XYZ file of C-alpha atoms in Angstrom:
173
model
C 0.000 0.000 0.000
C 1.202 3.618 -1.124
C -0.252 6.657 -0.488
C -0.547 9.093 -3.316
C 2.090 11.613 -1.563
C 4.343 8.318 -0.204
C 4.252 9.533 3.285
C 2.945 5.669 4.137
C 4.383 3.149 2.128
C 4.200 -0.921 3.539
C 4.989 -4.283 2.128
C 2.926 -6.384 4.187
C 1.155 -9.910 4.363
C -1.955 -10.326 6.400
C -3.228 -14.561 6.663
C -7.014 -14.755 8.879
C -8.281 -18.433 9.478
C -11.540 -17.859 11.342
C -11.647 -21.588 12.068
C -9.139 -21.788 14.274
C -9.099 -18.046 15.337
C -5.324 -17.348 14.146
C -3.982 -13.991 12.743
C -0.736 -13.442 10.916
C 0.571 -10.762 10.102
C 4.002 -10.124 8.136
C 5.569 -6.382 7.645
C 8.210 -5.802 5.245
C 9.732 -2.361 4.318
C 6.957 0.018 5.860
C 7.634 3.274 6.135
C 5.483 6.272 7.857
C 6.337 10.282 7.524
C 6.069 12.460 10.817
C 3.312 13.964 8.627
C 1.046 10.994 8.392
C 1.317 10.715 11.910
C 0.480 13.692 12.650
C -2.926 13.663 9.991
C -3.797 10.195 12.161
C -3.785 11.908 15.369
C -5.285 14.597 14.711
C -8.008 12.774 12.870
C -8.253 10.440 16.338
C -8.012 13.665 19.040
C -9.207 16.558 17.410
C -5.430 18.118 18.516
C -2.125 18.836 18.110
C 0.330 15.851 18.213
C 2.348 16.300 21.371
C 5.818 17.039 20.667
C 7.610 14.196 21.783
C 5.988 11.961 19.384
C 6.651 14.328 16.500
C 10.101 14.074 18.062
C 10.359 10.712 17.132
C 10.200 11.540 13.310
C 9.841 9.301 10.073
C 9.319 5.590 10.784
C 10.650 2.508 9.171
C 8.813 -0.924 10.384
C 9.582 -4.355 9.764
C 8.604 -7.491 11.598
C 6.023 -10.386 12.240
C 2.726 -11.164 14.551
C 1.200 -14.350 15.143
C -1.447 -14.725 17.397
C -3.675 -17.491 18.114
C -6.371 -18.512 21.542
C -3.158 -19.832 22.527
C -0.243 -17.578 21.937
C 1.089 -14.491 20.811
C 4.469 -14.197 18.904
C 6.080 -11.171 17.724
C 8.972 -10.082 16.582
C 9.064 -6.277 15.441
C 12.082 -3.709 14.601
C 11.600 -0.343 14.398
C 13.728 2.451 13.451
C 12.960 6.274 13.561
C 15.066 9.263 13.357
C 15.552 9.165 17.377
C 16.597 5.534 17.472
C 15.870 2.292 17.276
C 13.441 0.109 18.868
C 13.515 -4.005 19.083
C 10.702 -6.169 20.717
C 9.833 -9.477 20.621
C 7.026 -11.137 22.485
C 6.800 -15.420 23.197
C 5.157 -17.571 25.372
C 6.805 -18.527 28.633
C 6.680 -22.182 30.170
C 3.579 -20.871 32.598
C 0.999 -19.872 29.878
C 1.801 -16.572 30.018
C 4.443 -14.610 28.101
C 7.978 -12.795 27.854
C 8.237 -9.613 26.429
C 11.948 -8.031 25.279
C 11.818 -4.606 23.834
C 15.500 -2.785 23.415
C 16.523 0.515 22.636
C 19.826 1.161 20.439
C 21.029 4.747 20.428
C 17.637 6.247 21.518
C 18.115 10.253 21.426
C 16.394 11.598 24.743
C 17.387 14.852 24.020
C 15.869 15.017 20.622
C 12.280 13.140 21.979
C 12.233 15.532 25.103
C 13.541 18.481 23.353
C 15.950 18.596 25.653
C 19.787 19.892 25.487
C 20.371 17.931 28.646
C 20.150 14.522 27.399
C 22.567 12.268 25.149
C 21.910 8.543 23.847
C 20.621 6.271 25.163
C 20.733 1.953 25.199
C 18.519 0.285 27.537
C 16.194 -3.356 27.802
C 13.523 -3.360 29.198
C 12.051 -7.454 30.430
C 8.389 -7.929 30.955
C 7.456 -11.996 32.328
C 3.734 -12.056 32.216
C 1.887 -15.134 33.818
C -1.425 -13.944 33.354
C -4.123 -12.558 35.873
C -5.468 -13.595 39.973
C -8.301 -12.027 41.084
C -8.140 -9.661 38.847
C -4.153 -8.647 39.755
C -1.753 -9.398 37.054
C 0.952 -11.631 37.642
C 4.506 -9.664 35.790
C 7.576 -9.388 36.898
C 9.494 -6.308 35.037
C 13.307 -5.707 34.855
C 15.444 -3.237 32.423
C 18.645 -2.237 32.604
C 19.917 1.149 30.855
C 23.174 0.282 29.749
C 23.817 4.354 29.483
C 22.989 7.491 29.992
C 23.843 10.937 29.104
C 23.078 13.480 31.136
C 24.564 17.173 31.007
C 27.302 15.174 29.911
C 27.744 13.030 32.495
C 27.531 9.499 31.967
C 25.844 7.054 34.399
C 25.657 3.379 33.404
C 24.473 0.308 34.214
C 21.013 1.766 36.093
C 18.484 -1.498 36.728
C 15.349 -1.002 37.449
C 13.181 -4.252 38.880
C 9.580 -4.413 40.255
C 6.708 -7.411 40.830
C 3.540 -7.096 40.337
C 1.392 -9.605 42.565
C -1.813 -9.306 43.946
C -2.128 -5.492 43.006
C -4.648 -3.682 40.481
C -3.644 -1.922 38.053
C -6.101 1.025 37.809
C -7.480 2.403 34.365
C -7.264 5.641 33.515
C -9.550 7.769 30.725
C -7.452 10.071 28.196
């Protein structure tokens, strides 16, 4: 698919089998203009796009999605003009699933408009073993590998947390 002004261009595969409830979903050379994203979100809010996501700039995706009642896999690479995002989701050995996203050479400074801020790497780990009562069952670990700041560097930072037998609350936009 190509828009008539190529700010969204995409490559993709999309395979449905209502009989056994399974999506697929395949994206290959997709690429989206800081304009385009800024026409969707305004179409969606009625506003401005906030400037940290016009921060972000043009998009390239590429990557796959399965999902079925029984799992979810994923595998997704995204690159942008403030760095570059990997995730990958699989299913773990409890029913639930892992979730890896890292971040190669992320510019804070450019997405916070900020002259303080440098690069950034950083993982971020997400187990998820599904829900008790209503309190989801993660355990979440990432690990900046640096940071810039007022050029200073500060590496490794970890950051770990459980969540058992806590709500997470919803909240309206």
């Amino acid at each position: 698919v190509t828009t008539a002004d190529k700010e969204i261009s995409a490559k993709y595969d999309i395979h449905f089998r209502p009989q056994v409830s399974s999506l697929s979903l395949s994206i290959d050379e997709s690429h989206i203009t800081t304009n385009s994203i800024n026409t969707f979100f305004n179409a969606l809010s009625n506003s401005e796009m906030p400037e940290y996501i016009r921060n972000i700039g043009n998009i390239s995706l590429n990557g796959n999605i399965e999902y079925t009642q029984e799992k979810l896999l994923s595998s997704i690479n995204v690159e942008s003009e403030s760095g570059n995002i990997y995730g990958n989701i699989v299913p773990n050995a409890t029913g639930g699933h892992n979730c890896t996203l890292q971040g190669k050479e992320i510019n804070l400074g450019k997405l916070l408009s900020s002259k303080d801020f440098g690069k950034t790497d950083a993982t971020i780990n997400i187990t998820y073993n599904g829900t008790v009562n209503d309190f989801p069952q993660c355990h979440i670990s990432s690990q900046i590998a640096n940071l810039t700041y007022k050029g200073y560097q500060y590496s490794p930072i970890r950051i770990t947390t459980n969540s058992k037998n806590r709500k997470i609350k919803k909240r309206r936009y």
